[in-house]
Amino acid sequence: TQLLEQSPQFLSIQEGENLTVYCNSSSVFSSLQWYRQEPGEGPVLLVTVVTGGEVKKLKRLTFQFGDARKDSSLHITAAQPGDTGLYLCAGAWRGSARQLTFGSGTQLTVLP
Amino acid sequence: EAQVTQNPRYLITVTGKKLTVTCSQNMNHEYMSWYRQDPGLGLRQIYYSMNVEVTDKGDVPEGYKVSRKEKRNFPLILESPSPNQTSLYFCASTRFGTSTGELFFGEGSRLTVL
């Protein structure tokens, strides 16, 4: 099983602050996804990155895929209480037959 | 509406009493999977299925069984539940054939084994 480290595990910030969540592996990903999960619900896909160095933006969220495709980051600008939730990265490796390995998640709380 | 439906959403049971958590998807997806979610451990895959009658173990299959007799259904069976199987369970599905396909998750089934 490939290991995927996600940090930080918990993050509590004030509304309006910026934050970054990291996802790292010692292996090269074929693709990486970011999901967000709210209480009482299943995870929902935010973005998929495939190409090394790729940057994708989703409103105030910026997703970056490392050049070597071993790491990724999620940056939120001017966080809002509605951003509160569990953020999960999930990586797929070549030959993994569509298996995704999930990170342990980052629980983000944005205080008003 | 495209969805993955799990039942029951909540269940409290006792050690050794067999139970089944059902999962159904209406998107004609080939791939279905079960995960358990525990604090600090993220989502860990229990079993997955790439198509009807094709199932395989994930990372934590011990104590679980699955079957895939129809494309839309993928039940999770706990033959003799134990307290260490207390967890939040998610079923997910996606179209097979792409390595970047979106996983669609159910709303989760919270199981407590006493």
PDB file of C-alpha atoms in Angstrom:
ATOM      1  CA  THR A   1       0.000   0.000   0.000  1.00  0.00           C
ATOM      2  CA  GLN A   2       1.316   3.412  -0.976  1.00  0.00           C
ATOM      3  CA  LEU A   3       1.477   5.935   1.864  1.00  0.00           C
ATOM      4  CA  LEU A   4       0.208   9.440   1.533  1.00  0.00           C
ATOM      5  CA  GLU A   5       0.947  11.982   4.271  1.00  0.00           C
ATOM      6  CA  GLN A   6      -1.336  14.932   4.770  1.00  0.00           C
ATOM      7  CA  SER A   7      -0.648  17.917   7.010  1.00  0.00           C
ATOM      8  CA  PRO A   8      -1.674  19.557   9.164  1.00  0.00           C
ATOM      9  CA  GLN A   9      -4.205  17.227  10.720  1.00  0.00           C
ATOM     10  CA  PHE A  10      -6.135  20.079  12.347  1.00  0.00           C
ATOM     11  CA  LEU A  11      -6.320  23.742  11.439  1.00  0.00           C
ATOM     12  CA  SER A  12      -8.382  26.419  13.156  1.00  0.00           C
ATOM     13  CA  ILE A  13      -8.211  29.923  11.748  1.00  0.00           C
ATOM     14  CA  GLN A  14     -10.119  33.183  11.732  1.00  0.00           C
ATOM     15  CA  GLU A  15     -12.284  34.257   8.839  1.00  0.00           C
ATOM     16  CA  GLY A  16     -10.229  36.127   6.257  1.00  0.00           C
ATOM     17  CA  GLU A  17      -6.947  34.318   6.887  1.00  0.00           C
ATOM     18  CA  ASN A  18      -5.088  32.256   4.295  1.00  0.00           C
ATOM     19  CA  LEU A  19      -4.064  28.643   4.737  1.00  0.00           C
ATOM     20  CA  THR A  20      -2.270  25.825   2.970  1.00  0.00           C
ATOM     21  CA  VAL A  21      -2.750  22.081   3.294  1.00  0.00           C
ATOM     22  CA  TYR A  22      -0.079  19.657   2.089  1.00  0.00           C
ATOM     23  CA  CYS A  23      -0.157  16.151   0.674  1.00  0.00           C
ATOM     24  CA  ASN A  24       3.080  14.199   0.195  1.00  0.00           C
ATOM     25  CA  SER A  25       4.230  10.795  -0.953  1.00  0.00           C
ATOM     26  CA  SER A  26       7.569   9.137  -1.623  1.00  0.00           C
ATOM     27  CA  SER A  27       6.148   7.691  -4.844  1.00  0.00           C
ATOM     28  CA  VAL A  28       5.124   9.347  -8.095  1.00  0.00           C
ATOM     29  CA  PHE A  29       1.399   9.810  -8.531  1.00  0.00           C
ATOM     30  CA  SER A  30      -0.340   9.215 -11.840  1.00  0.00           C
ATOM     31  CA  SER A  31      -3.046  11.555 -10.621  1.00  0.00           C
ATOM     32  CA  LEU A  32      -4.155  13.220  -7.425  1.00  0.00           C
ATOM     33  CA  GLN A  33      -7.557  14.337  -6.267  1.00  0.00           C
ATOM     34  CA  TRP A  34      -8.772  16.635  -3.506  1.00  0.00           C
ATOM     35  CA  TYR A  35     -12.086  15.998  -1.786  1.00  0.00           C
ATOM     36  CA  ARG A  36     -14.036  17.941   0.793  1.00  0.00           C
ATOM     37  CA  GLN A  37     -16.275  16.276   3.346  1.00  0.00           C
ATOM     38  CA  GLU A  38     -18.885  17.958   5.508  1.00  0.00           C
ATOM     39  CA  PRO A  39     -20.388  16.397   8.644  1.00  0.00           C
ATOM     40  CA  GLY A  40     -22.932  13.688   7.894  1.00  0.00           C
ATOM     41  CA  GLU A  41     -22.012  13.507   4.236  1.00  0.00           C
ATOM     42  CA  GLY A  42     -19.637  11.652   1.971  1.00  0.00           C
ATOM     43  CA  PRO A  43     -16.587  13.300   0.393  1.00  0.00           C
ATOM     44  CA  VAL A  44     -17.169  15.385  -2.710  1.00  0.00           C
ATOM     45  CA  LEU A  45     -14.550  15.877  -5.400  1.00  0.00           C
ATOM     46  CA  LEU A  46     -13.039  19.354  -5.663  1.00  0.00           C
ATOM     47  CA  VAL A  47     -10.357  18.836  -8.287  1.00  0.00           C
ATOM     48  CA  THR A  48      -8.163  16.318 -10.101  1.00  0.00           C
ATOM     49  CA  VAL A  49      -4.572  17.141 -11.086  1.00  0.00           C
ATOM     50  CA  VAL A  50      -2.610  15.039 -13.503  1.00  0.00           C
ATOM     51  CA  THR A  51       0.318  16.994 -14.932  1.00  0.00           C
ATOM     52  CA  GLY A  52       3.453  17.860 -12.943  1.00  0.00           C
ATOM     53  CA  GLY A  53       3.490  21.569 -12.095  1.00  0.00           C
ATOM     54  CA  GLU A  54      -0.200  21.903 -12.800  1.00  0.00           C
ATOM     55  CA  VAL A  55      -2.120  24.656 -11.009  1.00  0.00           C
ATOM     56  CA  LYS A  56      -5.893  24.717 -10.842  1.00  0.00           C
ATOM     57  CA  LYS A  57      -8.110  27.341  -9.286  1.00  0.00           C
ATOM     58  CA  LEU A  58     -11.596  26.967  -7.910  1.00  0.00           C
ATOM     59  CA  LYS A  59     -12.735  30.395  -6.728  1.00  0.00           C
ATOM     60  CA  ARG A  60     -10.623  31.042  -3.600  1.00  0.00           C
ATOM     61  CA  LEU A  61      -9.030  27.578  -3.669  1.00  0.00           C
ATOM     62  CA  THR A  62      -5.762  27.001  -5.512  1.00  0.00           C
ATOM     63  CA  PHE A  63      -4.479  23.484  -6.091  1.00  0.00           C
ATOM     64  CA  GLN A  64      -0.914  22.792  -7.067  1.00  0.00           C
ATOM     65  CA  PHE A  65       0.691  19.547  -8.238  1.00  0.00           C
ATOM     66  CA  GLY A  66       4.420  19.236  -7.651  1.00  0.00           C
ATOM     67  CA  ASP A  67       6.755  19.129 -10.630  1.00  0.00           C
ATOM     68  CA  ALA A  68       7.829  15.602  -9.713  1.00  0.00           C
ATOM     69  CA  ARG A  69       4.207  14.550  -9.085  1.00  0.00           C
ATOM     70  CA  LYS A  70       5.012  13.409  -5.535  1.00  0.00           C
ATOM     71  CA  ASP A  71       3.259  16.191  -3.677  1.00  0.00           C
ATOM     72  CA  SER A  72       0.337  18.559  -3.859  1.00  0.00           C
ATOM     73  CA  SER A  73      -0.997  21.527  -1.959  1.00  0.00           C
ATOM     74  CA  LEU A  74      -4.323  23.224  -1.433  1.00  0.00           C
ATOM     75  CA  HIS A  75      -4.262  26.939  -0.675  1.00  0.00           C
ATOM     76  CA  ILE A  76      -7.343  28.809   0.476  1.00  0.00           C
ATOM     77  CA  THR A  77      -7.344  32.582   0.271  1.00  0.00           C
ATOM     78  CA  ALA A  78      -9.481  34.648   2.638  1.00  0.00           C
ATOM     79  CA  ALA A  79     -11.088  31.651   4.280  1.00  0.00           C
ATOM     80  CA  GLN A  80     -14.768  31.803   5.156  1.00  0.00           C
ATOM     81  CA  PRO A  81     -16.828  29.811   7.685  1.00  0.00           C
ATOM     82  CA  GLY A  82     -18.369  27.950   4.758  1.00  0.00           C
ATOM     83  CA  ASP A  83     -14.934  26.476   4.013  1.00  0.00           C
ATOM     84  CA  THR A  84     -15.102  24.508   7.259  1.00  0.00           C
ATOM     85  CA  GLY A  85     -14.819  20.785   6.635  1.00  0.00           C
ATOM     86  CA  LEU A  86     -12.510  17.816   6.252  1.00  0.00           C
ATOM     87  CA  TYR A  87     -10.176  18.076   3.260  1.00  0.00           C
ATOM     88  CA  LEU A  88      -8.847  14.819   1.877  1.00  0.00           C
ATOM     89  CA  CYS A  89      -6.236  14.212  -0.763  1.00  0.00           C
ATOM     90  CA  ALA A  90      -6.314  10.948  -2.688  1.00  0.00           C
ATOM     91  CA  GLY A  91      -3.567   9.623  -4.919  1.00  0.00           C
ATOM     92  CA  ALA A  92      -3.497   7.075  -7.676  1.00  0.00           C
ATOM     93  CA  TRP A  93      -0.336   5.366  -8.818  1.00  0.00           C
ATOM     94  CA  ARG A  94       0.483   3.704 -12.134  1.00  0.00           C
ATOM     95  CA  GLY A  95      -0.583   0.117 -12.108  1.00  0.00           C
ATOM     96  CA  SER A  96      -2.916   0.672  -9.181  1.00  0.00           C
ATOM     97  CA  ALA A  97      -5.948  -0.473 -11.132  1.00  0.00           C
ATOM     98  CA  ARG A  98      -8.011   2.557 -10.218  1.00  0.00           C
ATOM     99  CA  GLN A  99      -7.218   2.304  -6.551  1.00  0.00           C
ATOM    100  CA  LEU A 100      -7.105   5.570  -4.714  1.00  0.00           C
ATOM    101  CA  THR A 101      -5.194   5.891  -1.463  1.00  0.00           C
ATOM    102  CA  PHE A 102      -6.508   8.605   0.812  1.00  0.00           C
ATOM    103  CA  GLY A 103      -4.583  10.826   3.134  1.00  0.00           C
ATOM    104  CA  SER A 104      -5.671  11.063   6.761  1.00  0.00           C
ATOM    105  CA  GLY A 105      -7.350  14.399   6.132  1.00  0.00           C
ATOM    106  CA  THR A 106      -7.141  17.969   7.388  1.00  0.00           C
ATOM    107  CA  GLN A 107      -9.973  19.156   9.594  1.00  0.00           C
ATOM    108  CA  LEU A 108     -10.375  22.860   8.879  1.00  0.00           C
ATOM    109  CA  THR A 109     -12.403  25.135  11.113  1.00  0.00           C
ATOM    110  CA  VAL A 110     -12.896  28.740  10.054  1.00  0.00           C
ATOM    111  CA  LEU A 111     -14.148  30.908  12.888  1.00  0.00           C
ATOM    112  CA  PRO A 112     -16.335  33.939  12.165  1.00  0.00           C
TER     113      PRO A 112
ATOM    114  CA  GLU B   1     -30.610  12.482  -9.602  1.00  0.00           C
ATOM    115  CA  ALA B   2     -27.292  10.644  -9.743  1.00  0.00           C
ATOM    116  CA  GLN B   3     -26.584   9.143  -6.380  1.00  0.00           C
ATOM    117  CA  VAL B   4     -25.139   6.406  -4.223  1.00  0.00           C
ATOM    118  CA  THR B   5     -27.556   5.192  -1.565  1.00  0.00           C
ATOM    119  CA  GLN B   6     -26.508   3.378   1.586  1.00  0.00           C
ATOM    120  CA  ASN B   7     -28.676   1.738   4.205  1.00  0.00           C
ATOM    121  CA  PRO B   8     -28.891   1.817   7.110  1.00  0.00           C
ATOM    122  CA  ARG B   9     -27.435   5.239   7.914  1.00  0.00           C
ATOM    123  CA  TYR B  10     -27.086   4.355  11.582  1.00  0.00           C
ATOM    124  CA  LEU B  11     -26.901   0.972  13.257  1.00  0.00           C
ATOM    125  CA  ILE B  12     -26.123  -0.258  16.745  1.00  0.00           C
ATOM    126  CA  THR B  13     -25.610  -3.980  17.044  1.00  0.00           C
ATOM    127  CA  VAL B  14     -23.979  -6.544  19.317  1.00  0.00           C
ATOM    128  CA  THR B  15     -20.897  -8.670  18.833  1.00  0.00           C
ATOM    129  CA  GLY B  16     -21.504 -11.650  16.588  1.00  0.00           C
ATOM    130  CA  LYS B  17     -24.837 -10.634  15.107  1.00  0.00           C
ATOM    131  CA  LYS B  18     -24.550 -10.753  11.320  1.00  0.00           C
ATOM    132  CA  LEU B  19     -25.426  -7.599   9.467  1.00  0.00           C
ATOM    133  CA  THR B  20     -25.482  -6.254   5.933  1.00  0.00           C
ATOM    134  CA  VAL B  21     -25.028  -2.678   4.782  1.00  0.00           C
ATOM    135  CA  THR B  22     -26.545  -2.143   1.364  1.00  0.00           C
ATOM    136  CA  CYS B  23     -25.208   0.134  -1.345  1.00  0.00           C
ATOM    137  CA  SER B  24     -26.898   1.015  -4.602  1.00  0.00           C
ATOM    138  CA  GLN B  25     -25.885   3.405  -7.402  1.00  0.00           C
ATOM    139  CA  ASN B  26     -27.993   4.661 -10.307  1.00  0.00           C
ATOM    140  CA  MET B  27     -25.171   5.880 -12.579  1.00  0.00           C
ATOM    141  CA  ASN B  28     -24.388   2.581 -14.322  1.00  0.00           C
ATOM    142  CA  HIS B  29     -20.879   2.676 -12.875  1.00  0.00           C
ATOM    143  CA  GLU B  30     -18.692  -0.377 -13.276  1.00  0.00           C
ATOM    144  CA  TYR B  31     -16.468   0.309 -10.271  1.00  0.00           C
ATOM    145  CA  MET B  32     -17.735   0.232  -6.692  1.00  0.00           C
ATOM    146  CA  SER B  33     -15.861   0.276  -3.428  1.00  0.00           C
ATOM    147  CA  TRP B  34     -16.292   0.227   0.336  1.00  0.00           C
ATOM    148  CA  TYR B  35     -14.269   2.360   2.736  1.00  0.00           C
ATOM    149  CA  ARG B  36     -14.179   2.772   6.468  1.00  0.00           C
ATOM    150  CA  GLN B  37     -13.346   6.079   8.066  1.00  0.00           C
ATOM    151  CA  ASP B  38     -11.805   6.305  11.509  1.00  0.00           C
ATOM    152  CA  PRO B  39     -10.451   9.410  13.273  1.00  0.00           C
ATOM    153  CA  GLY B  40      -6.899  10.193  12.227  1.00  0.00           C
ATOM    154  CA  LEU B  41      -6.789   7.351   9.704  1.00  0.00           C
ATOM    155  CA  GLY B  42      -8.642   8.827   6.758  1.00  0.00           C
ATOM    156  CA  LEU B  43     -10.515   6.536   4.395  1.00  0.00           C
ATOM    157  CA  ARG B  44      -9.275   2.977   4.163  1.00  0.00           C
ATOM    158  CA  GLN B  45     -10.473   0.685   1.433  1.00  0.00           C
ATOM    159  CA  ILE B  46     -12.140  -2.557   2.485  1.00  0.00           C
ATOM    160  CA  TYR B  47     -13.161  -4.192  -0.799  1.00  0.00           C
ATOM    161  CA  TYR B  48     -13.707  -3.069  -4.344  1.00  0.00           C
ATOM    162  CA  SER B  49     -15.376  -4.387  -7.468  1.00  0.00           C
ATOM    163  CA  MET B  50     -14.481  -3.581 -11.052  1.00  0.00           C
ATOM    164  CA  ASN B  51     -17.639  -5.119 -12.460  1.00  0.00           C
ATOM    165  CA  VAL B  52     -20.338  -7.730 -11.847  1.00  0.00           C
ATOM    166  CA  GLU B  53     -18.943 -10.871 -10.207  1.00  0.00           C
ATOM    167  CA  VAL B  54     -15.467  -9.265  -9.926  1.00  0.00           C
ATOM    168  CA  THR B  55     -14.398  -8.315  -6.406  1.00  0.00           C
ATOM    169  CA  ASP B  56     -11.048  -7.883  -4.706  1.00  0.00           C
ATOM    170  CA  LYS B  57      -9.616  -7.054  -1.309  1.00  0.00           C
ATOM    171  CA  GLY B  58      -8.601  -3.573  -0.364  1.00  0.00           C
ATOM    172  CA  ASP B  59      -6.305  -2.609   2.494  1.00  0.00           C
ATOM    173  CA  VAL B  60      -8.464  -3.760   5.432  1.00  0.00           C
ATOM    174  CA  PRO B  61     -10.657  -6.685   4.290  1.00  0.00           C
ATOM    175  CA  GLU B  62     -10.524  -8.841   7.442  1.00  0.00           C
ATOM    176  CA  GLY B  63     -13.960  -9.481   8.921  1.00  0.00           C
ATOM    177  CA  TYR B  64     -15.859  -8.310   5.855  1.00  0.00           C
ATOM    178  CA  LYS B  65     -17.430  -9.899   2.799  1.00  0.00           C
ATOM    179  CA  VAL B  66     -18.922  -8.408  -0.333  1.00  0.00           C
ATOM    180  CA  SER B  67     -20.809  -9.560  -3.386  1.00  0.00           C
ATOM    181  CA  ARG B  68     -21.556  -8.016  -6.773  1.00  0.00           C
ATOM    182  CA  LYS B  69     -24.370  -9.918  -8.399  1.00  0.00           C
ATOM    183  CA  GLU B  70     -25.824  -6.850 -10.095  1.00  0.00           C
ATOM    184  CA  LYS B  71     -24.088  -3.801 -11.477  1.00  0.00           C
ATOM    185  CA  ARG B  72     -25.970  -1.337  -9.303  1.00  0.00           C
ATOM    186  CA  ASN B  73     -25.637  -3.111  -5.923  1.00  0.00           C
ATOM    187  CA  PHE B  74     -22.606  -3.803  -3.754  1.00  0.00           C
ATOM    188  CA  PRO B  75     -23.568  -4.950  -0.241  1.00  0.00           C
ATOM    189  CA  LEU B  76     -21.071  -5.119   2.617  1.00  0.00           C
ATOM    190  CA  ILE B  77     -21.513  -8.098   4.926  1.00  0.00           C
ATOM    191  CA  LEU B  78     -20.204  -8.420   8.458  1.00  0.00           C
ATOM    192  CA  GLU B  79     -20.657 -12.099   9.311  1.00  0.00           C
ATOM    193  CA  SER B  80     -19.645 -11.776  12.966  1.00  0.00           C
ATOM    194  CA  PRO B  81     -19.163  -8.122  13.875  1.00  0.00           C
ATOM    195  CA  SER B  82     -16.688  -7.180  16.565  1.00  0.00           C
ATOM    196  CA  PRO B  83     -16.211  -3.886  18.459  1.00  0.00           C
ATOM    197  CA  ASN B  84     -13.155  -2.987  16.341  1.00  0.00           C
ATOM    198  CA  GLN B  85     -15.490  -2.747  13.354  1.00  0.00           C
ATOM    199  CA  THR B  86     -17.251   0.214  14.936  1.00  0.00           C
ATOM    200  CA  SER B  87     -16.697   2.862  12.300  1.00  0.00           C
ATOM    201  CA  LEU B  88     -18.192   5.111   9.647  1.00  0.00           C
ATOM    202  CA  TYR B  89     -18.576   3.247   6.375  1.00  0.00           C
ATOM    203  CA  PHE B  90     -18.771   4.739   2.900  1.00  0.00           C
ATOM    204  CA  CYS B  91     -19.696   3.173  -0.386  1.00  0.00           C
ATOM    205  CA  ALA B  92     -18.418   4.829  -3.575  1.00  0.00           C
ATOM    206  CA  SER B  93     -18.661   4.291  -7.309  1.00  0.00           C
ATOM    207  CA  THR B  94     -17.090   5.548 -10.510  1.00  0.00           C
ATOM    208  CA  ARG B  95     -16.891   4.739 -14.200  1.00  0.00           C
ATOM    209  CA  PHE B  96     -14.139   2.257 -14.833  1.00  0.00           C
ATOM    210  CA  GLY B  97     -11.565   2.793 -17.521  1.00  0.00           C
ATOM    211  CA  THR B  98     -10.190   6.169 -16.446  1.00  0.00           C
ATOM    212  CA  SER B  99      -7.501   6.747 -13.851  1.00  0.00           C
ATOM    213  CA  THR B 100      -8.811  10.174 -12.978  1.00  0.00           C
ATOM    214  CA  GLY B 101     -12.491   9.515 -12.607  1.00  0.00           C
ATOM    215  CA  GLU B 102     -14.471  11.131  -9.831  1.00  0.00           C
ATOM    216  CA  LEU B 103     -15.521   8.895  -6.957  1.00  0.00           C
ATOM    217  CA  PHE B 104     -19.148   9.394  -5.974  1.00  0.00           C
ATOM    218  CA  PHE B 105     -19.779   8.628  -2.319  1.00  0.00           C
ATOM    219  CA  GLY B 106     -22.853   7.677  -0.380  1.00  0.00           C
ATOM    220  CA  GLU B 107     -23.771   9.575   2.767  1.00  0.00           C
ATOM    221  CA  GLY B 108     -22.200   7.019   5.050  1.00  0.00           C
ATOM    222  CA  SER B 109     -23.354   4.356   7.503  1.00  0.00           C
ATOM    223  CA  ARG B 110     -22.356   4.779  11.116  1.00  0.00           C
ATOM    224  CA  LEU B 111     -22.001   1.374  12.754  1.00  0.00           C
ATOM    225  CA  THR B 112     -21.538   0.726  16.447  1.00  0.00           C
ATOM    226  CA  VAL B 113     -20.762  -2.795  17.626  1.00  0.00           C
ATOM    227  CA  LEU B 114     -21.236  -3.342  21.367  1.00  0.00           C
TER     228      LEU B 114
END
